[in-house]
Coordinates of C-alpha atoms in Angstrom, one line a residue:
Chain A
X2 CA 6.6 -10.7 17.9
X3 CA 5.7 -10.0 14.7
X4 CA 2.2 -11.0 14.4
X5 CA -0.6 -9.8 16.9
X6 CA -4.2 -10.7 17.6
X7 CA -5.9 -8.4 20.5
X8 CA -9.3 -7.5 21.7
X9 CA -8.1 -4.3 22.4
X10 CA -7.4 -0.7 20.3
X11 CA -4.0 -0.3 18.8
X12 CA -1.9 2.4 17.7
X13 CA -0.4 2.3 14.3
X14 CA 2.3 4.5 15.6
X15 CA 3.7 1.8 17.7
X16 CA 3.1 -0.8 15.6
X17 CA 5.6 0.6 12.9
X18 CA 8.3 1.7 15.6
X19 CA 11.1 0.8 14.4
X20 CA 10.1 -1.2 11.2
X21 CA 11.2 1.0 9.0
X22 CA 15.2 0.7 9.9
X23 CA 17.5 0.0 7.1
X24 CA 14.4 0.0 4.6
X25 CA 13.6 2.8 1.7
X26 CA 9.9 1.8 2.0
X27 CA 7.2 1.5 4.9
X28 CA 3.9 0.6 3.4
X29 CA 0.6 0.3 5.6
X30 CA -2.8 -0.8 5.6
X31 CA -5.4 -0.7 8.2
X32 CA -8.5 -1.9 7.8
X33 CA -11.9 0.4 9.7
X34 CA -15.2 -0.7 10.3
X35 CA -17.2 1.2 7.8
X36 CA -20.0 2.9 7.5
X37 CA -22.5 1.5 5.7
X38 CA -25.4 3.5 6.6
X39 CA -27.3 1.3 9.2
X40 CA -24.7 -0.7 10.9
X41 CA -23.4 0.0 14.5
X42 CA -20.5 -3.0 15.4
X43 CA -19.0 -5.3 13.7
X44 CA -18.6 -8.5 15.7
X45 CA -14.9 -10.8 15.3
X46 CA -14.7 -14.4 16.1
X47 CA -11.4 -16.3 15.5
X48 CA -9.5 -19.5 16.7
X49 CA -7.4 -19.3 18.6
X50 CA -3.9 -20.8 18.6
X51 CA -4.5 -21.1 14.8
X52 CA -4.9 -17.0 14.7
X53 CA -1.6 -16.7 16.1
X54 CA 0.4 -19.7 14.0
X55 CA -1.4 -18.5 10.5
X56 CA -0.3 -14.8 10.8
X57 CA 3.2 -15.6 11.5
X58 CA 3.2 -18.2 8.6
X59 CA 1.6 -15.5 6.3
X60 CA 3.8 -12.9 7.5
X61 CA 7.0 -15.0 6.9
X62 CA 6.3 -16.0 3.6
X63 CA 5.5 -12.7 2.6
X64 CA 9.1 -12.0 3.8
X65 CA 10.5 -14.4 2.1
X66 CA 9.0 -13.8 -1.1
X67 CA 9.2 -10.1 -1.4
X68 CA 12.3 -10.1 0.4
X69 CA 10.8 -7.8 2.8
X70 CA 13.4 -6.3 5.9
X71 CA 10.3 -6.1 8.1
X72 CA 6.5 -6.7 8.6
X73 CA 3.7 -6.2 11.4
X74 CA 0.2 -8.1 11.5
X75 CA -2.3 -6.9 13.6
X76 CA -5.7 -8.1 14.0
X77 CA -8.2 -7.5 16.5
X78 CA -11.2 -9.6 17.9
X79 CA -14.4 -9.0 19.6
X80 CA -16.9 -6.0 19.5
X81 CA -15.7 -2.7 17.5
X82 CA -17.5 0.5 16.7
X83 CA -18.2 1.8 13.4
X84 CA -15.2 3.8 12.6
X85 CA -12.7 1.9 15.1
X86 CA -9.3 0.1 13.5
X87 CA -9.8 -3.4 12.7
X88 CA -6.5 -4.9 11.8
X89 CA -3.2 -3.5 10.1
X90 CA -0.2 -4.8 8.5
X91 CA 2.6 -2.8 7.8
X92 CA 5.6 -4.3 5.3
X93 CA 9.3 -2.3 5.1
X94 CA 11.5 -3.5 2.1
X95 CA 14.3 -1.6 0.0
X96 CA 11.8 -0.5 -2.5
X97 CA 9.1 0.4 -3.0
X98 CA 7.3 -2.2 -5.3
X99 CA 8.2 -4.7 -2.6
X100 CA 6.6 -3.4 0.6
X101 CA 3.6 -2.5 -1.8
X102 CA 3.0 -6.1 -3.4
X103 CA 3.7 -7.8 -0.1
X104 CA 1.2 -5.6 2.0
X105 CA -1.3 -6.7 -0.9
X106 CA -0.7 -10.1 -0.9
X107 CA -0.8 -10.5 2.5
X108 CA -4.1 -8.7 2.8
X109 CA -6.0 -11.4 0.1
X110 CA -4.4 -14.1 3.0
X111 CA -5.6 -12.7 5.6
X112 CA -8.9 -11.7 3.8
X113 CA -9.7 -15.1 3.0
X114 CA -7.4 -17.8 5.0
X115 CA -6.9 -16.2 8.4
X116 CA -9.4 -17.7 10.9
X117 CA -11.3 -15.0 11.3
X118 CA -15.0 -14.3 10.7
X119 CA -16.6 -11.2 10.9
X120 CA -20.6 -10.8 12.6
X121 CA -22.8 -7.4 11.5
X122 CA -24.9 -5.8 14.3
X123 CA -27.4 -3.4 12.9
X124 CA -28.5 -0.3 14.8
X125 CA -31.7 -2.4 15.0
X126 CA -30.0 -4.8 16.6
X127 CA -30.4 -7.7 14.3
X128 CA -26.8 -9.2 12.9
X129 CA -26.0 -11.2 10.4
X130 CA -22.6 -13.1 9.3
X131 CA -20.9 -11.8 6.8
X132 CA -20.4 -13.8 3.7
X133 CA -17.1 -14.6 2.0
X134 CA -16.9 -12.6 -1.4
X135 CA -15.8 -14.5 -4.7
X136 CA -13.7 -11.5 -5.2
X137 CA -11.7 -11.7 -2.6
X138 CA -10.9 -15.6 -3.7
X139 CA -9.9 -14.0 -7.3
X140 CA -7.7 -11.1 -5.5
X141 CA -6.2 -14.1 -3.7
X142 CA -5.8 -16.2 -7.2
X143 CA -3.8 -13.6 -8.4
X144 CA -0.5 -14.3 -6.4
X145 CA -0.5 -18.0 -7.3
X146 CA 0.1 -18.2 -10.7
X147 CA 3.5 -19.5 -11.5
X148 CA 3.7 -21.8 -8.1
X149 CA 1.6 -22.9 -5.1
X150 CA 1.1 -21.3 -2.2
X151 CA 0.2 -22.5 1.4
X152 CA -2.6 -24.7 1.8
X153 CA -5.3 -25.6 -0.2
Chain B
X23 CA -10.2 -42.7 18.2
X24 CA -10.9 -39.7 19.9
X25 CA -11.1 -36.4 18.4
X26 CA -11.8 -32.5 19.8
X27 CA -14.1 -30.8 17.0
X28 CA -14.5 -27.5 17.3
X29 CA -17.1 -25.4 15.5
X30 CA -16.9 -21.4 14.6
X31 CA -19.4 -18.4 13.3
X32 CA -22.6 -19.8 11.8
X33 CA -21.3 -23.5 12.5
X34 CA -21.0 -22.9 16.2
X35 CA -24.2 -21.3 15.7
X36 CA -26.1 -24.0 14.3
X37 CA -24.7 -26.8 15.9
X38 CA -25.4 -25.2 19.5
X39 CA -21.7 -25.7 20.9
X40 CA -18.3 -24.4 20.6
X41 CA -16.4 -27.3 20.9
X42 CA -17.2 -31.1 21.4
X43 CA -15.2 -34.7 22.2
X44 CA -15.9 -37.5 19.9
X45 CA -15.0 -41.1 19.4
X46 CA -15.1 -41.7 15.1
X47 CA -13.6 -44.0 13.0
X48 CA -13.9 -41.6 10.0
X49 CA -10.9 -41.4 7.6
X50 CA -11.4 -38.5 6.5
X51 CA -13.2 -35.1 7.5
X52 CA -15.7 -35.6 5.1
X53 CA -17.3 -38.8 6.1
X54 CA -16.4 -37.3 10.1
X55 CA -18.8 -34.5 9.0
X56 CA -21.5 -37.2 7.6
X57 CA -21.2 -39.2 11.0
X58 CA -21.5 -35.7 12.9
X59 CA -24.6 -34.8 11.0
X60 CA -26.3 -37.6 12.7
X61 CA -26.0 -36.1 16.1
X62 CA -28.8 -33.6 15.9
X63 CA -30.8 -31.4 14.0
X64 CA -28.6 -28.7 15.0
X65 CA -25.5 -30.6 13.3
X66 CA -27.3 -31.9 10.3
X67 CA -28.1 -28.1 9.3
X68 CA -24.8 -26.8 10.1
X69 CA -23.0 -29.6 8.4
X70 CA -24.9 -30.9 5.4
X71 CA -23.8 -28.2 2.4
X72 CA -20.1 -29.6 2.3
X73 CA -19.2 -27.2 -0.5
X74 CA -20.1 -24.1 2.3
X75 CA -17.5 -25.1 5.1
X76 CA -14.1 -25.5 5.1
X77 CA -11.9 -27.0 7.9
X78 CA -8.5 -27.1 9.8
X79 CA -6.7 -30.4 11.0
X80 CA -4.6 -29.4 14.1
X81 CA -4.7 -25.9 13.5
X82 CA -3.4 -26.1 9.5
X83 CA -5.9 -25.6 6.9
X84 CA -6.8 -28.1 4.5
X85 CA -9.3 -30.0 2.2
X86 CA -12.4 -31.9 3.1
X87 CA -10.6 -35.1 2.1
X88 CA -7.5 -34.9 4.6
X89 CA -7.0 -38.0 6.4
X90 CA -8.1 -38.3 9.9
X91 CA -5.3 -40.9 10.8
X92 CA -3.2 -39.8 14.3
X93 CA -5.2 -36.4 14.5
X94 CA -6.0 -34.4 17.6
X95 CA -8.1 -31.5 16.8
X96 CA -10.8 -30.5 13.6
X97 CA -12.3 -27.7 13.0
X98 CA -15.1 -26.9 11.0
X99 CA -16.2 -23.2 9.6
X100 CA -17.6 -21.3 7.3
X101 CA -15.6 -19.7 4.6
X102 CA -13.2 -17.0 6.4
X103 CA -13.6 -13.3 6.8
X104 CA -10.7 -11.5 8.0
X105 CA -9.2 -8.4 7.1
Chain C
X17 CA -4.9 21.1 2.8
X18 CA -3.9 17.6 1.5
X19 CA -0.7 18.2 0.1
X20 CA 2.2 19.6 1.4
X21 CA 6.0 20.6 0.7
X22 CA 7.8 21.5 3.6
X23 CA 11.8 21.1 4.9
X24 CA 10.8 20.1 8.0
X25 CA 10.3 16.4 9.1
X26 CA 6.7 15.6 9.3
X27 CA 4.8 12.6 11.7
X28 CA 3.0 10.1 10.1
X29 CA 0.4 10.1 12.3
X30 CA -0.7 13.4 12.1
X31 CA -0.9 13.3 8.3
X32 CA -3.1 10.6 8.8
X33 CA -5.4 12.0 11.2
X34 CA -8.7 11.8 10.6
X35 CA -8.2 10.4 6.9
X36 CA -9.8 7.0 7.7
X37 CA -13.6 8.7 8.6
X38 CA -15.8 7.2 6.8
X39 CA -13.6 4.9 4.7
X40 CA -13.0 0.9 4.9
X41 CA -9.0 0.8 4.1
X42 CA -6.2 3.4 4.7
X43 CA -3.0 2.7 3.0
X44 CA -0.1 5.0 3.7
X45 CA 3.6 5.0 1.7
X46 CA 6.4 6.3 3.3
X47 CA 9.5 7.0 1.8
X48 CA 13.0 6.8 3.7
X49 CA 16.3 7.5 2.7
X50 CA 17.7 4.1 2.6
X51 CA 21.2 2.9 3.8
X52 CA 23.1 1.6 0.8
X53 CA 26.7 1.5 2.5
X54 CA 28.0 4.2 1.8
X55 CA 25.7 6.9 1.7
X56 CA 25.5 9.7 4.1
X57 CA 22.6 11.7 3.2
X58 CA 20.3 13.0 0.2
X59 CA 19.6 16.6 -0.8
X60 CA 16.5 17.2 -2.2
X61 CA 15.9 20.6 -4.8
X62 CA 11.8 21.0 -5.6
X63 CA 10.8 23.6 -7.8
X64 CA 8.9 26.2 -5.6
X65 CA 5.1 27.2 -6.6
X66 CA 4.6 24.2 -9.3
X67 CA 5.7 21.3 -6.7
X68 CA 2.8 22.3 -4.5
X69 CA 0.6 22.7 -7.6
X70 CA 1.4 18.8 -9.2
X71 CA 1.0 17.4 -5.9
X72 CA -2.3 18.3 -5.5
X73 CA -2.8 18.1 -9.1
X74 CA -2.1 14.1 -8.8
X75 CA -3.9 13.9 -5.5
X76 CA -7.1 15.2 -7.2
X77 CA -6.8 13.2 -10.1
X78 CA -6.3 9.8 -7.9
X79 CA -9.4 11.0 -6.0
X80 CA -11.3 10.9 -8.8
X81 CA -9.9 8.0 -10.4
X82 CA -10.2 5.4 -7.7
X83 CA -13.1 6.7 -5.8
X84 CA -11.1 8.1 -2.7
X85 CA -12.4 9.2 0.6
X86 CA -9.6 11.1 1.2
X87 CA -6.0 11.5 0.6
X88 CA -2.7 13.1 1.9
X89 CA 0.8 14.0 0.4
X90 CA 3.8 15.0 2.2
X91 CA 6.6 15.8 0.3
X92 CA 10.4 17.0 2.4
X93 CA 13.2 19.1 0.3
X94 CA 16.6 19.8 2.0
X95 CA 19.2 17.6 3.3
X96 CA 17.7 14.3 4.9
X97 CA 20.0 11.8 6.6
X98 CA 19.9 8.0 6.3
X99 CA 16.9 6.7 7.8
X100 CA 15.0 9.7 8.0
X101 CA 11.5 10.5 6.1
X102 CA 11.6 11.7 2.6
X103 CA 7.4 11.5 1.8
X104 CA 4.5 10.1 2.5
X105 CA 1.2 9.4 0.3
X106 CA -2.2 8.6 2.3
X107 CA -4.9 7.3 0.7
X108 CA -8.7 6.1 2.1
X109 CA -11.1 4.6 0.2
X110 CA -14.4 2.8 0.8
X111 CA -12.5 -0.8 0.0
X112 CA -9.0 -2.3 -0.2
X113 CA -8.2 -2.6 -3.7
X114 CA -9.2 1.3 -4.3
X115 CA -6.7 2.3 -1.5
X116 CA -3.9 0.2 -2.5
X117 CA -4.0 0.9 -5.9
X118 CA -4.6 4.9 -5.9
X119 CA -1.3 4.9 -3.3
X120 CA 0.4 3.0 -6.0
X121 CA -0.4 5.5 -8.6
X122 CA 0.3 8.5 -7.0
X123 CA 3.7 6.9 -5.7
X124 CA 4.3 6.5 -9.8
X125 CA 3.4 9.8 -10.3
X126 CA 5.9 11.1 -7.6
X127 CA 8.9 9.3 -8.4
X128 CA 8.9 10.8 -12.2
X129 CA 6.3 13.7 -12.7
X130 CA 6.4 15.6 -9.5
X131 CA 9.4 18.3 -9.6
X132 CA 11.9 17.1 -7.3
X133 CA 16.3 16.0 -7.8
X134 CA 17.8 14.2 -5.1
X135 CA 21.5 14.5 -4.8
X136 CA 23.3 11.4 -3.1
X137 CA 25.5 12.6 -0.3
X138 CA 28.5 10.1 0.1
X139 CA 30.1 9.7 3.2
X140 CA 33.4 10.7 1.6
X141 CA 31.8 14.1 0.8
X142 CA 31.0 13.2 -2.6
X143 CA 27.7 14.0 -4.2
X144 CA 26.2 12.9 -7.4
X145 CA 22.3 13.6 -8.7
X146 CA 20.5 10.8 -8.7
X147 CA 19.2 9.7 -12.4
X148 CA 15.6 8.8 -13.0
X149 CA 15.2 4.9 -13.8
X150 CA 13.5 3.7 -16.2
X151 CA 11.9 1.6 -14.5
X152 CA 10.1 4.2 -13.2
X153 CA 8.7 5.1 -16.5
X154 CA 7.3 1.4 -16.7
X155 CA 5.5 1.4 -13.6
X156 CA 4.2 4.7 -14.6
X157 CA 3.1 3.2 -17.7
X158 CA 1.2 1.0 -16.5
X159 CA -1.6 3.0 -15.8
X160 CA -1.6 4.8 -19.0
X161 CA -3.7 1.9 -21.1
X162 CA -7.0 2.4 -21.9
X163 CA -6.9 6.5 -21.7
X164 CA -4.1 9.4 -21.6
X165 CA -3.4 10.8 -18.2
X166 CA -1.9 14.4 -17.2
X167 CA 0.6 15.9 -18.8
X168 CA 2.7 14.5 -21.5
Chain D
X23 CA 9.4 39.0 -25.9
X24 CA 10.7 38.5 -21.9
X25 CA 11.3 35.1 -20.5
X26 CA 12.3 34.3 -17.0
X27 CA 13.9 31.1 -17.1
X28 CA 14.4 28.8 -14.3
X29 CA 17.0 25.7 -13.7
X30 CA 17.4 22.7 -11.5
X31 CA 19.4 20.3 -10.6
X32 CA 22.4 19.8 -13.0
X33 CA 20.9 22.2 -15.3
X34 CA 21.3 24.9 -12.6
X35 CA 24.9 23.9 -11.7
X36 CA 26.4 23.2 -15.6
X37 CA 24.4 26.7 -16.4
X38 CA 26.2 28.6 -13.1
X39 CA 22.5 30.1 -12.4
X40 CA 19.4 29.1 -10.7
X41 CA 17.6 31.6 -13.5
X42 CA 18.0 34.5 -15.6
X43 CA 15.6 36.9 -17.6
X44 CA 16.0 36.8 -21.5
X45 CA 15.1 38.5 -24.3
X46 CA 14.1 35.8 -26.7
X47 CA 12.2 35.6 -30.6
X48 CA 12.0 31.4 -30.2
X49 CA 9.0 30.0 -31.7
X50 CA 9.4 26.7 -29.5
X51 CA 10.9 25.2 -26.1
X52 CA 14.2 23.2 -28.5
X53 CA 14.8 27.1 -30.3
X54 CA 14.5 28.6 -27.1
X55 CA 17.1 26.0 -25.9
X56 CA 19.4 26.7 -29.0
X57 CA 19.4 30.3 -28.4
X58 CA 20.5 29.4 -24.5
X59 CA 23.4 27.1 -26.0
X60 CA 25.1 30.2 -27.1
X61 CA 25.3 32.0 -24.1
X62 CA 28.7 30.3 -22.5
X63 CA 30.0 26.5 -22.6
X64 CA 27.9 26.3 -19.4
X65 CA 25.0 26.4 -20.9
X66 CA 26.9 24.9 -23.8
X67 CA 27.2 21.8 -21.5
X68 CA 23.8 21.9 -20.2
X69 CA 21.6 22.2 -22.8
X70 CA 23.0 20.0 -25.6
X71 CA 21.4 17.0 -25.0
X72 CA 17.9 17.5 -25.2
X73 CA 17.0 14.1 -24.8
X74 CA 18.2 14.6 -21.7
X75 CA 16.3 17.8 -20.5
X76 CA 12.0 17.9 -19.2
X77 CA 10.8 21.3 -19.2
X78 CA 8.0 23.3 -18.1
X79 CA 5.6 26.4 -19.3
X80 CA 4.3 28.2 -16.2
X81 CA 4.8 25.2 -14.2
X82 CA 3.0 22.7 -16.1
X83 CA 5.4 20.1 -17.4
X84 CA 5.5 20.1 -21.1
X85 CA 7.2 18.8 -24.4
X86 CA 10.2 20.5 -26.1
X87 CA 8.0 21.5 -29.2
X88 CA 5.9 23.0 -27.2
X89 CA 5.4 27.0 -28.3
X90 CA 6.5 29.9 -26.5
X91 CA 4.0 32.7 -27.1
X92 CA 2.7 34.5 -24.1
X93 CA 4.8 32.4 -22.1
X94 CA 6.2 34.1 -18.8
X95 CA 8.3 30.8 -17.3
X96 CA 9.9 28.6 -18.8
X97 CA 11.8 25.6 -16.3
X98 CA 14.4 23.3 -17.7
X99 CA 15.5 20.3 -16.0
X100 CA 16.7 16.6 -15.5
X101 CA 14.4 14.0 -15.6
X102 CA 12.4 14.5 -12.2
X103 CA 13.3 11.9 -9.0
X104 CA 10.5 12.6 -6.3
X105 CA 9.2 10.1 -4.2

């Protein structure tokens, strides 16, 4: 399966097995929770059923329109650590332009239309949700000039 | 008819429940979300800034004006924050 | 030291190790000899001293362009059958777009700047060099607006 | 003044040597290259087409006008294809 959502750690390593056969490029992106200074978790909620259907949908149209000959979502949920792995997606194509754009694109999906939202805990112990950015809607844009894509 | 809504993040938070079972008449989610304001407090706060929440109709995303018609499940959240 | 030329096939996940403290995105190229049909391997001649020297050269300046946490180059000369690893480019930045994009650029830099002929091995014992595209130039270009960058 | 000269690729295998130490006078890369032109239709058949050669001055890539004085090595070369 192609697309993954987990509580638990994962291993990029095993992730990619395999993904790059017959391909000249293997691009990947993981996301970490970062350190900001003063925060200690970073708190996922998602939905499931959606989760699972909306990475497979995103991942399959990012193969189809970067002619991609492979590609791996995935994301975690729950509690993790500052400096743990949050998610990763990894795309394999012919060249390289391809595995690049599609990693990209599906990055602003995910960023903004995979059910998903992400909770800060402090090392005071307050937390807060975080807020959607507007340029992660503009990153997003940028792949649907020329034709619509996916919902509205 | 009868619908499951269920709520995520700050909604969730601010309605007080994950998930609930309605009977509505609402045709479409944006006079659903007027009627569910009614229920509470917790819901008016939640629900009353339209232009902050965005929804799913059985598990697809889509616009505040979707038809209800023949539904089974709504969800209503914030803007998303994966990644 | 965060760029390396070496025969010797390399793991991905020990070039990345370590890369992603303190950053928010990792994004990671890897370059594989591609089957086209009828190729058997590629041979790979780097000039000796200055390969090490640009590598590190473009790492530095993507650094400091985009703001990087860290970066890594791999770069293999020798023979390399299909399917095996030719490079690899790490990047890890604070944010997504700064990660993607300095990958990107160092990939453009690599493929036309950094000192290396491959040789296209064909599985009827042929061999032909491989010529540089010029569509490698353009995506090169691309980054060029606005100010000049390295070397002419 | 004394040059060592290095080549790659098809350079190296039209010229018949990976690189040789010369004797040369040439103010820039493109003499220098003239000069080499002489030596045998190897280099003859390597070296013509300048628009087809990249070059480099103590391995820093360069341009063909570039001058030669004080120069200790001097790398001619197809177009590069890393990555």
């Amino acid at each position: 399966m192609a697309a993954r959502v987990q509580s638990e750690p994962f291993d990029p390593a095993l992730v990619t097995a395999g993904l790059g056969d017959g391909a000249g490029a293997l691009v990947t992106f993981v996301g970490i929770v970062r350190d900001d200074g003063d925060l200690s978790a970073l708190e996922i909620e998602h939905y499931p059923g959606m989760t699972e259907a909306a990475l497979a949908d995103y991942g399959q149209g990012a193969a189809a329109r970067f002619g991609l000959t492979g590609w791996r979502v995935v994301h975690r949920y729950g509690r993790m650590a500052v400096g743990e792995q949050i998610m990763m997606v990894a795309t394999a194509a012919r060249h390289r332009r391809a595995a690049f754009d599609a990693a990209d694109y599906l990055m602003d999906w995910l960023k903004s239309r995979a059910p998903f939202w992400k909770r800060e805990i402090r090392r005071d112990g307050s937390a807060a949700w975080v807020a959607a950015r507007d340029e992660d809607e503009a990153s997003l844009a940028r792949w649907q000039a020329g034709r619509p894509l996916g919902p509205p | 008819m009868a619908i499951e809504v269920l709520y995520f993040a700050w909604v969730r938070e601010r309605v007080g429940l994950p998930r609930e079972r309605i009977e509505t008449g609402a045709a479409t989610i944006r006079d659903l979300l007027a009627e569910l304001a009614l229920r509470s407090p917790g819901h008016a706060a939640a629900l009353e800034d339209h232009a902050a929440l965005r929804c799913a109709i059985d598990q697809k995303l889509t616009g505040l004006d979707a038809p209800l018609a023949g539904v089974r499940e709504v969800a209503i959240f914030p803007p998303m924050t994966g990644g």
